[in-house]
mmCIF file of C-alpha atoms in Angstrom:
data_model
loop_
_atom_site.group_PDB
_atom_site.id
_atom_site.type_symbol
_atom_site.label_atom_id
_atom_site.label_comp_id
_atom_site.label_asym_id
_atom_site.label_seq_id
_atom_site.Cartn_x
_atom_site.Cartn_y
_atom_site.Cartn_z
ATOM 1 C CA UNK A 9 94.630 65.306 168.833
ATOM 2 C CA UNK A 10 91.021 65.140 168.710
ATOM 3 C CA UNK A 11 90.921 61.103 168.624
ATOM 4 C CA UNK A 12 93.514 60.706 171.311
ATOM 5 C CA UNK A 13 90.593 62.985 173.532
ATOM 6 C CA UNK A 14 87.853 60.841 172.690
ATOM 7 C CA UNK A 15 89.537 57.894 173.389
ATOM 8 C CA UNK A 16 90.524 59.455 176.945
ATOM 9 C CA UNK A 17 87.058 59.994 177.450
ATOM 10 C CA UNK A 18 86.004 57.209 176.331
ATOM 11 C CA UNK A 19 87.882 55.417 178.749
ATOM 12 C CA UNK A 20 87.261 57.523 181.661
ATOM 13 C CA UNK A 21 83.557 56.790 180.769
ATOM 14 C CA UNK A 22 84.389 53.129 180.722
ATOM 15 C CA UNK A 23 86.194 52.818 184.733
ATOM 16 C CA UNK A 24 83.666 55.555 186.117
ATOM 17 C CA UNK A 25 80.865 53.116 185.045
ATOM 18 C CA UNK A 26 82.533 49.746 185.460
ATOM 19 C CA UNK A 27 82.343 49.826 189.000
ATOM 20 C CA UNK A 28 78.725 50.493 189.296
ATOM 21 C CA UNK A 29 78.334 47.856 186.067
ATOM 22 C CA UNK A 30 80.257 45.212 188.197
ATOM 23 C CA UNK A 31 78.177 45.171 191.596
ATOM 24 C CA UNK A 32 75.218 44.859 189.780
ATOM 25 C CA UNK A 33 76.145 41.851 187.473
ATOM 26 C CA UNK A 34 74.140 38.814 188.034
ATOM 27 C CA UNK A 35 74.865 35.289 188.142
ATOM 28 C CA UNK A 36 73.239 34.560 185.176
ATOM 29 C CA UNK A 37 76.163 36.649 183.134
ATOM 30 C CA UNK A 38 79.498 34.444 182.260
ATOM 31 C CA UNK A 39 82.164 36.528 184.293
ATOM 32 C CA UNK A 40 85.173 35.968 181.084
ATOM 33 C CA UNK A 41 87.558 37.920 183.143
ATOM 34 C CA UNK A 42 87.433 34.075 185.425
ATOM 35 C CA UNK A 43 87.682 32.126 182.097
ATOM 36 C CA UNK A 44 90.403 29.914 181.859
ATOM 37 C CA UNK A 45 91.761 31.439 178.687
ATOM 38 C CA UNK A 46 91.536 34.840 179.751
ATOM 39 C CA UNK A 47 94.831 34.518 181.714
ATOM 40 C CA UNK A 48 96.325 34.207 178.340
ATOM 41 C CA UNK A 49 94.435 36.757 176.545
ATOM 42 C CA UNK A 50 94.919 39.740 179.136
ATOM 43 C CA UNK A 51 98.425 38.659 179.146
ATOM 44 C CA UNK A 52 98.430 39.268 174.958
ATOM 45 C CA UNK A 53 97.181 42.872 175.376
ATOM 46 C CA UNK A 54 99.250 44.047 178.104
ATOM 47 C CA UNK A 55 102.947 43.098 177.367
ATOM 48 C CA UNK A 56 102.196 42.870 173.278
ATOM 49 C CA UNK A 57 99.660 46.195 172.701
ATOM 50 C CA UNK A 58 100.717 47.561 175.999
ATOM 51 C CA UNK A 59 97.084 48.121 177.774
ATOM 52 C CA UNK A 60 95.621 48.812 180.750
ATOM 53 C CA UNK A 61 94.972 45.118 182.786
ATOM 54 C CA UNK A 62 92.357 46.107 184.329
ATOM 55 C CA UNK A 63 91.088 47.849 182.029
ATOM 56 C CA UNK A 64 90.707 44.413 179.678
ATOM 57 C CA UNK A 65 89.196 43.038 182.549
ATOM 58 C CA UNK A 66 87.120 45.255 182.916
ATOM 59 C CA UNK A 67 85.807 44.341 179.194
ATOM 60 C CA UNK A 68 85.724 40.242 179.676
ATOM 61 C CA UNK A 69 83.340 40.544 183.087
ATOM 62 C CA UNK A 70 81.187 42.582 181.458
ATOM 63 C CA UNK A 71 81.119 40.859 178.155
ATOM 64 C CA UNK A 72 77.941 38.064 177.995
ATOM 65 C CA UNK A 73 77.347 35.186 176.504
ATOM 66 C CA UNK A 74 74.616 34.560 173.808
ATOM 67 C CA UNK A 75 73.615 31.071 172.975
ATOM 68 C CA UNK A 76 71.921 32.309 169.802
ATOM 69 C CA UNK A 77 75.348 33.486 168.690
ATOM 70 C CA UNK A 78 76.428 29.665 169.132
ATOM 71 C CA UNK A 79 73.111 28.539 167.764
ATOM 72 C CA UNK A 80 73.359 30.841 164.379
ATOM 73 C CA UNK A 81 77.572 30.155 163.999
ATOM 74 C CA UNK A 82 76.014 26.058 163.735
ATOM 75 C CA UNK A 83 73.702 27.121 160.230
ATOM 76 C CA UNK A 84 75.176 29.423 158.097
ATOM 77 C CA UNK A 85 72.047 30.718 155.242
ATOM 78 C CA UNK A 86 75.066 29.361 152.367
ATOM 79 C CA UNK A 87 75.606 25.613 153.727
ATOM 80 C CA UNK A 88 71.421 25.151 154.155
ATOM 81 C CA UNK A 89 69.859 26.820 151.070
ATOM 82 C CA UNK A 90 69.413 26.087 147.358
ATOM 83 C CA UNK A 91 70.951 29.005 145.509
ATOM 84 C CA UNK A 92 67.157 29.812 144.457
ATOM 85 C CA UNK A 93 66.165 30.149 147.590
ATOM 86 C CA UNK A 94 69.445 32.284 149.088
ATOM 87 C CA UNK A 95 69.269 34.608 146.020
ATOM 88 C CA UNK A 96 65.427 35.421 146.824
ATOM 89 C CA UNK A 97 67.014 36.210 150.283
ATOM 90 C CA UNK A 98 68.754 39.158 148.181
ATOM 91 C CA UNK A 99 67.029 40.523 145.419
ATOM 92 C CA UNK A 100 63.791 41.899 145.618
ATOM 93 C CA UNK A 101 62.145 44.583 144.602
ATOM 94 C CA UNK A 102 62.545 46.618 147.524
ATOM 95 C CA UNK A 103 66.114 46.076 147.364
ATOM 96 C CA UNK A 104 66.651 47.153 144.495
ATOM 97 C CA UNK A 105 64.804 50.243 144.943
ATOM 98 C CA UNK A 106 66.265 51.289 148.496
ATOM 99 C CA UNK A 107 69.844 50.571 146.268
ATOM 100 C CA UNK A 108 69.091 53.401 143.887
ATOM 101 C CA UNK A 109 68.015 55.638 146.522
ATOM 102 C CA UNK A 110 71.232 54.598 147.958
ATOM 103 C CA UNK A 111 73.250 55.229 145.490
ATOM 104 C CA UNK A 112 71.141 59.074 144.229
ATOM 105 C CA UNK A 113 71.695 60.125 147.841
ATOM 106 C CA UNK A 114 75.535 59.447 147.947
ATOM 107 C CA UNK A 115 76.207 59.945 144.160
ATOM 108 C CA UNK A 116 79.038 62.231 145.291
ATOM 109 C CA UNK A 117 80.855 59.805 147.135
ATOM 110 C CA UNK A 118 80.411 56.792 145.404
ATOM 111 C CA UNK A 119 81.726 58.661 142.080
ATOM 112 C CA UNK A 120 84.705 59.967 144.133
ATOM 113 C CA UNK A 121 85.241 56.218 145.247
ATOM 114 C CA UNK A 122 85.129 54.417 141.873
ATOM 115 C CA UNK A 123 87.289 57.244 140.700
ATOM 116 C CA UNK A 124 90.125 56.587 143.113
ATOM 117 C CA UNK A 125 89.470 53.233 143.202
ATOM 118 C CA UNK A 126 88.471 51.711 140.470
ATOM 119 C CA UNK A 127 86.008 50.059 141.670
ATOM 120 C CA UNK A 128 81.785 50.338 140.343
ATOM 121 C CA UNK A 129 79.701 52.335 142.266
ATOM 122 C CA UNK A 130 76.803 49.826 141.365
ATOM 123 C CA UNK A 131 79.414 46.985 142.953
ATOM 124 C CA UNK A 132 80.011 48.910 146.595
ATOM 125 C CA UNK A 133 75.758 49.837 146.181
ATOM 126 C CA UNK A 134 75.378 46.091 145.775
ATOM 127 C CA UNK A 135 77.589 44.997 148.762
ATOM 128 C CA UNK A 136 75.831 47.608 151.051
ATOM 129 C CA UNK A 137 72.330 46.492 150.599
ATOM 130 C CA UNK A 138 73.513 42.518 150.904
ATOM 131 C CA UNK A 139 75.262 42.805 153.431
ATOM 132 C CA UNK A 140 73.168 45.798 155.667
ATOM 133 C CA UNK A 141 70.270 46.790 153.507
ATOM 134 C CA UNK A 142 72.158 50.099 153.003
ATOM 135 C CA UNK A 143 72.673 50.456 156.752
ATOM 136 C CA UNK A 144 69.304 49.160 157.560
ATOM 137 C CA UNK A 145 70.049 45.826 159.786
ATOM 138 C CA UNK A 146 73.781 46.065 160.755
ATOM 139 C CA UNK A 147 73.099 43.932 163.766
ATOM 140 C CA UNK A 148 72.369 43.848 167.237
ATOM 141 C CA UNK A 149 74.600 42.059 168.897
ATOM 142 C CA UNK A 150 77.110 43.812 170.904
ATOM 143 C CA UNK A 151 80.281 43.139 169.112
ATOM 144 C CA UNK A 152 82.625 42.842 172.352
ATOM 145 C CA UNK A 153 79.294 40.094 173.240
ATOM 146 C CA UNK A 154 80.054 38.490 170.182
ATOM 147 C CA UNK A 155 83.500 38.327 170.336
ATOM 148 C CA UNK A 156 84.110 36.955 173.536
ATOM 149 C CA UNK A 157 81.240 34.318 173.194
ATOM 150 C CA UNK A 158 82.493 33.608 169.928
ATOM 151 C CA UNK A 159 86.757 33.794 171.173
ATOM 152 C CA UNK A 160 85.756 31.605 174.731
ATOM 153 C CA UNK A 161 82.565 29.111 174.039
ATOM 154 C CA UNK A 162 82.885 28.035 170.435
ATOM 155 C CA UNK A 163 86.240 26.112 170.332
ATOM 156 C CA UNK A 164 85.988 25.256 166.874
ATOM 157 C CA UNK A 165 86.948 28.550 165.351
ATOM 158 C CA UNK A 166 88.580 29.940 169.026
ATOM 159 C CA UNK A 167 91.812 31.041 167.671
ATOM 160 C CA UNK A 168 90.381 33.260 165.113
ATOM 161 C CA UNK A 169 87.833 34.678 167.096
ATOM 162 C CA UNK A 170 89.798 35.403 170.245
ATOM 163 C CA UNK A 171 92.129 37.216 167.323
ATOM 164 C CA UNK A 172 89.506 39.572 166.748
ATOM 165 C CA UNK A 173 88.366 40.449 169.840
ATOM 166 C CA UNK A 174 92.418 41.457 170.328
ATOM 167 C CA UNK A 175 91.624 43.656 167.021
ATOM 168 C CA UNK A 176 88.613 44.951 168.260
ATOM 169 C CA UNK A 177 90.324 46.321 170.998
ATOM 170 C CA UNK A 178 92.916 47.678 169.393
ATOM 171 C CA UNK A 179 90.067 49.193 167.115
ATOM 172 C CA UNK A 180 88.443 51.011 169.683
ATOM 173 C CA UNK A 181 91.348 52.614 170.873
ATOM 174 C CA UNK A 182 92.385 53.792 167.905
ATOM 175 C CA UNK A 183 89.218 55.387 166.537
ATOM 176 C CA UNK A 184 88.045 56.494 170.354
ATOM 177 C CA UNK A 185 85.014 54.432 170.301
ATOM 178 C CA UNK A 186 83.343 53.267 173.581
ATOM 179 C CA UNK A 187 83.795 49.519 173.687
ATOM 180 C CA UNK A 188 80.168 48.240 174.482
ATOM 181 C CA UNK A 189 78.421 51.057 172.131
ATOM 182 C CA UNK A 190 79.630 48.886 169.030
ATOM 183 C CA UNK A 191 76.409 46.505 167.548
ATOM 184 C CA UNK A 192 76.915 43.872 165.061
ATOM 185 C CA UNK A 193 76.503 40.634 163.558
ATOM 186 C CA UNK A 194 76.592 37.537 165.672
ATOM 187 C CA UNK A 195 79.910 37.126 164.129
ATOM 188 C CA UNK A 196 80.797 40.129 165.431
ATOM 189 C CA UNK A 197 81.010 42.289 162.032
ATOM 190 C CA UNK A 198 80.529 45.790 161.931
ATOM 191 C CA UNK A 199 78.715 49.110 159.810
ATOM 192 C CA UNK A 200 77.205 49.100 156.766
ATOM 193 C CA UNK A 201 79.358 47.373 154.843
ATOM 194 C CA UNK A 202 79.740 44.337 158.001
ATOM 195 C CA UNK A 203 83.308 44.254 158.507
ATOM 196 C CA UNK A 204 85.098 42.141 161.000
ATOM 197 C CA UNK A 205 87.519 44.328 163.613
ATOM 198 C CA UNK A 206 90.778 42.760 161.483
ATOM 199 C CA UNK A 207 89.304 44.025 158.047
ATOM 200 C CA UNK A 208 88.366 47.401 159.821
ATOM 201 C CA UNK A 209 91.886 48.080 160.516
ATOM 202 C CA UNK A 210 93.211 46.495 157.359
ATOM 203 C CA UNK A 211 91.159 47.709 154.711
ATOM 204 C CA UNK A 212 88.777 50.514 156.416
ATOM 205 C CA UNK A 213 89.569 54.839 155.166
ATOM 206 C CA UNK A 214 88.761 58.008 156.583
ATOM 207 C CA UNK A 215 87.066 58.459 153.117
ATOM 208 C CA UNK A 216 85.744 62.268 154.517
ATOM 209 C CA UNK A 217 88.502 63.022 156.047
ATOM 210 C CA UNK A 218 87.388 63.679 159.394
ATOM 211 C CA UNK A 219 89.882 62.613 161.083
ATOM 212 C CA UNK A 220 88.055 59.362 162.522
ATOM 213 C CA UNK A 221 87.775 55.760 160.836
ATOM 214 C CA UNK A 222 83.736 55.166 160.723
ATOM 215 C CA UNK A 223 81.771 52.934 158.962
ATOM 216 C CA UNK A 224 79.406 51.895 161.531
ATOM 217 C CA UNK A 225 77.806 55.848 161.736
ATOM 218 C CA UNK A 226 79.284 57.405 158.554
ATOM 219 C CA UNK A 227 77.792 56.079 154.932
ATOM 220 C CA UNK A 228 80.791 57.781 153.343
ATOM 221 C CA UNK A 229 83.416 55.796 155.255
ATOM 222 C CA UNK A 230 81.674 53.121 154.679
ATOM 223 C CA UNK A 231 81.343 53.830 150.999
ATOM 224 C CA UNK A 232 85.201 54.446 150.327
ATOM 225 C CA UNK A 233 85.682 51.631 153.130
ATOM 226 C CA UNK A 234 84.274 48.890 150.668
ATOM 227 C CA UNK A 235 85.690 50.436 147.488
ATOM 228 C CA UNK A 236 89.273 50.194 148.982
ATOM 229 C CA UNK A 237 88.574 46.256 150.378
ATOM 230 C CA UNK A 238 87.996 45.071 146.697
ATOM 231 C CA UNK A 239 90.789 47.232 145.243
ATOM 232 C CA UNK A 240 93.363 45.797 147.928
ATOM 233 C CA UNK A 241 92.313 42.580 146.879
ATOM 234 C CA UNK A 242 92.858 43.159 143.314
ATOM 235 C CA UNK A 243 89.811 44.456 141.478
ATOM 236 C CA UNK A 244 90.189 44.714 137.687
ATOM 237 C CA UNK A 245 88.290 47.751 136.738
ATOM 238 C CA UNK A 246 86.315 47.396 133.512
ATOM 239 C CA UNK A 247 86.863 43.508 134.039
ATOM 240 C CA UNK A 248 84.062 40.796 133.423
ATOM 241 C CA UNK A 249 82.674 38.832 136.752
ATOM 242 C CA UNK A 250 80.794 36.358 135.012
ATOM 243 C CA UNK A 251 79.821 34.903 132.568
ATOM 244 C CA UNK A 252 76.776 32.012 131.392
ATOM 245 C CA UNK A 253 78.212 28.577 130.576
ATOM 246 C CA UNK A 254 77.220 26.613 127.953
ATOM 247 C CA UNK A 255 77.450 23.240 127.832
ATOM 248 C CA UNK A 256 79.019 20.999 125.140
ATOM 249 C CA UNK A 257 77.485 17.373 125.545
ATOM 250 C CA UNK A 258 78.452 15.268 128.221
ATOM 251 C CA UNK A 259 80.072 17.219 130.427
ATOM 252 C CA UNK A 260 82.168 15.707 133.875
ATOM 253 C CA UNK A 261 80.857 16.835 136.752
ATOM 254 C CA UNK A 262 83.571 17.178 138.408
ATOM 255 C CA UNK A 263 84.863 20.423 136.576
ATOM 256 C CA UNK A 264 81.872 22.356 138.781
ATOM 257 C CA UNK A 265 81.963 24.097 142.273
ATOM 258 C CA UNK A 266 85.770 22.563 142.480
ATOM 259 C CA UNK A 267 86.632 25.502 144.357
ATOM 260 C CA UNK A 268 86.238 29.081 144.507
ATOM 261 C CA UNK A 269 89.651 30.272 142.953
ATOM 262 C CA UNK A 270 89.618 30.239 139.037
ATOM 263 C CA UNK A 271 92.325 27.510 138.551
ATOM 264 C CA UNK A 272 91.478 26.558 134.588
ATOM 265 C CA UNK A 273 91.468 28.905 131.734
ATOM 266 C CA UNK A 274 88.570 29.259 129.071
ATOM 267 C CA UNK A 275 90.787 27.206 126.432
ATOM 268 C CA UNK A 276 90.921 24.631 128.892
ATOM 269 C CA UNK A 277 86.972 24.275 130.333
ATOM 270 C CA UNK A 278 86.173 24.806 126.663
ATOM 271 C CA UNK A 279 88.052 21.893 125.532
ATOM 272 C CA UNK A 280 86.383 19.650 128.335
ATOM 273 C CA UNK A 281 82.766 21.170 127.461
ATOM 274 C CA UNK A 282 81.954 24.209 128.969
ATOM 275 C CA UNK A 283 81.876 27.021 126.864
ATOM 276 C CA UNK A 284 81.426 31.065 127.521
ATOM 277 C CA UNK A 285 77.885 32.635 126.150
ATOM 278 C CA UNK A 286 79.946 35.947 125.436
ATOM 279 C CA UNK A 287 83.402 36.429 123.342
ATOM 280 C CA UNK A 288 86.385 36.422 125.801
ATOM 281 C CA UNK A 289 90.236 35.880 126.554
ATOM 282 C CA UNK A 290 90.680 31.930 126.478
ATOM 283 C CA UNK A 291 93.891 32.764 128.040
ATOM 284 C CA UNK A 292 91.288 34.056 131.226
ATOM 285 C CA UNK A 293 91.091 31.727 134.086
ATOM 286 C CA UNK A 294 87.844 31.071 135.808
ATOM 287 C CA UNK A 295 85.999 28.784 138.202
ATOM 288 C CA UNK A 296 82.975 26.238 136.521
ATOM 289 C CA UNK A 297 80.264 26.421 138.734
ATOM 290 C CA UNK A 298 76.531 25.069 138.996
ATOM 291 C CA UNK A 299 73.625 26.228 141.128
ATOM 292 C CA UNK A 300 70.584 24.961 142.188
ATOM 293 C CA UNK A 301 68.359 27.605 140.776
ATOM 294 C CA UNK A 302 64.078 27.872 141.176
ATOM 295 C CA UNK A 303 63.564 26.752 137.657
ATOM 296 C CA UNK A 304 66.521 24.085 137.415
ATOM 297 C CA UNK A 305 70.422 24.178 137.489
ATOM 298 C CA UNK A 306 72.286 26.706 136.098
ATOM 299 C CA UNK A 307 75.921 26.489 134.833
ATOM 300 C CA UNK A 308 78.542 29.865 135.570
ATOM 301 C CA UNK A 309 81.916 30.693 135.208
ATOM 302 C CA UNK A 310 83.219 33.128 137.220
ATOM 303 C CA UNK A 311 86.452 35.401 136.349
ATOM 304 C CA UNK A 312 88.989 37.066 138.181
ATOM 305 C CA UNK A 313 86.572 39.787 139.605
ATOM 306 C CA UNK A 314 84.091 37.093 141.097
ATOM 307 C CA UNK A 315 87.370 35.517 142.916
ATOM 308 C CA UNK A 316 87.763 39.295 144.602
ATOM 309 C CA UNK A 317 83.557 39.819 145.470
ATOM 310 C CA UNK A 318 84.499 36.287 147.440
ATOM 311 C CA UNK A 319 87.385 37.385 148.823
ATOM 312 C CA UNK A 320 84.506 39.559 151.144
ATOM 313 C CA UNK A 321 82.277 36.202 152.074
ATOM 314 C CA UNK A 322 84.119 32.875 151.081
ATOM 315 C CA UNK A 323 80.819 31.836 149.503
ATOM 316 C CA UNK A 324 79.731 31.606 145.508
ATOM 317 C CA UNK A 325 75.935 32.332 146.655
ATOM 318 C CA UNK A 326 77.490 35.331 147.935
ATOM 319 C CA UNK A 327 79.316 36.788 145.435
ATOM 320 C CA UNK A 328 76.346 35.731 142.809
ATOM 321 C CA UNK A 329 73.832 37.536 144.471
ATOM 322 C CA UNK A 330 75.598 40.502 145.569
ATOM 323 C CA UNK A 331 76.538 40.875 142.055
ATOM 324 C CA UNK A 332 73.039 40.298 140.024
ATOM 325 C CA UNK A 333 72.080 43.530 143.275
ATOM 326 C CA UNK A 334 74.638 45.683 141.527
ATOM 327 C CA UNK A 335 73.564 44.790 138.280
ATOM 328 C CA UNK A 336 69.645 45.714 138.415
ATOM 329 C CA UNK A 337 70.748 48.768 140.932
ATOM 330 C CA UNK A 338 72.808 49.756 138.321
ATOM 331 C CA UNK A 339 70.230 49.568 134.995
ATOM 332 C CA UNK A 340 67.787 51.041 136.943
ATOM 333 C CA UNK A 341 69.876 53.863 137.595
ATOM 334 C CA UNK A 342 70.504 54.462 134.463
ATOM 335 C CA UNK A 343 66.643 54.715 133.960
ATOM 336 C CA UNK A 344 66.574 57.612 136.486
ATOM 337 C CA UNK A 345 69.781 59.433 135.176
ATOM 338 C CA UNK A 346 68.725 58.607 131.399
ATOM 339 C CA UNK A 347 66.732 61.851 130.234
#
């Protein structure tokens, strides 16, 4: 198969260059192959997944620690920003205009993804716009460096990121990628839609039929993969995402921001003084949100599809930004396509 040949070639290149690379390595680069946690990781890759031991050690030996990654993990934007500031980062006229351009350029793939997966083209474009500004900013860290740094030097989440490093090695073997060629975010997310390795393996798809799943370089695969992610997490086509909340008198503030998952029905929330500004089925479940906007507090009701967006990134502000960007892009796209 083509992928198997590419895989073999990639492995040959790695081994041929490994010796030279190791000779010129400096003391400034930590050697993760001798890290106290490396032995258990290597054993897993060899015994569980049948990897060559020397191959895994070569990867760990060449992986470089990045203090900037550890610093970034300690200050995620969602924990230090108000909704007003956060929104301004991701929703600007330029990002909306670029979204229309991306949609126009990939109209056929987006229409096909909407039909096959039941996810609106606008939502797919919105996600890619928030994640990477349509591929303009996919990350500058080598994925190997990010995952090794966090897996071996970030104890609080070491188990998770060592698991992602395991998934990454499986992914590059399956897709025939050169292990050090892929770059991404400080958390090891890759491509137009910023999938971590486990999500890449679980949800990314070969949407253009070329025999390789590539969301790093292939926009069509990225479009289909984002749509598949949403479908697999339960997106309900044609259903609303959010509704503005209407407060009726004094409301128990503990009802707001209690969690991302909708737990109370709209009827229950209405009885507690939190109504909807639109007519919705009272039995629908929602989560009540209070967000600090530029002009004061905003009150929202997040419905099932809103929760699905938060499966992509577990943040109410993220989901709101992605949805609002998608709506603005859709509105401008309508202007472009309407005679």
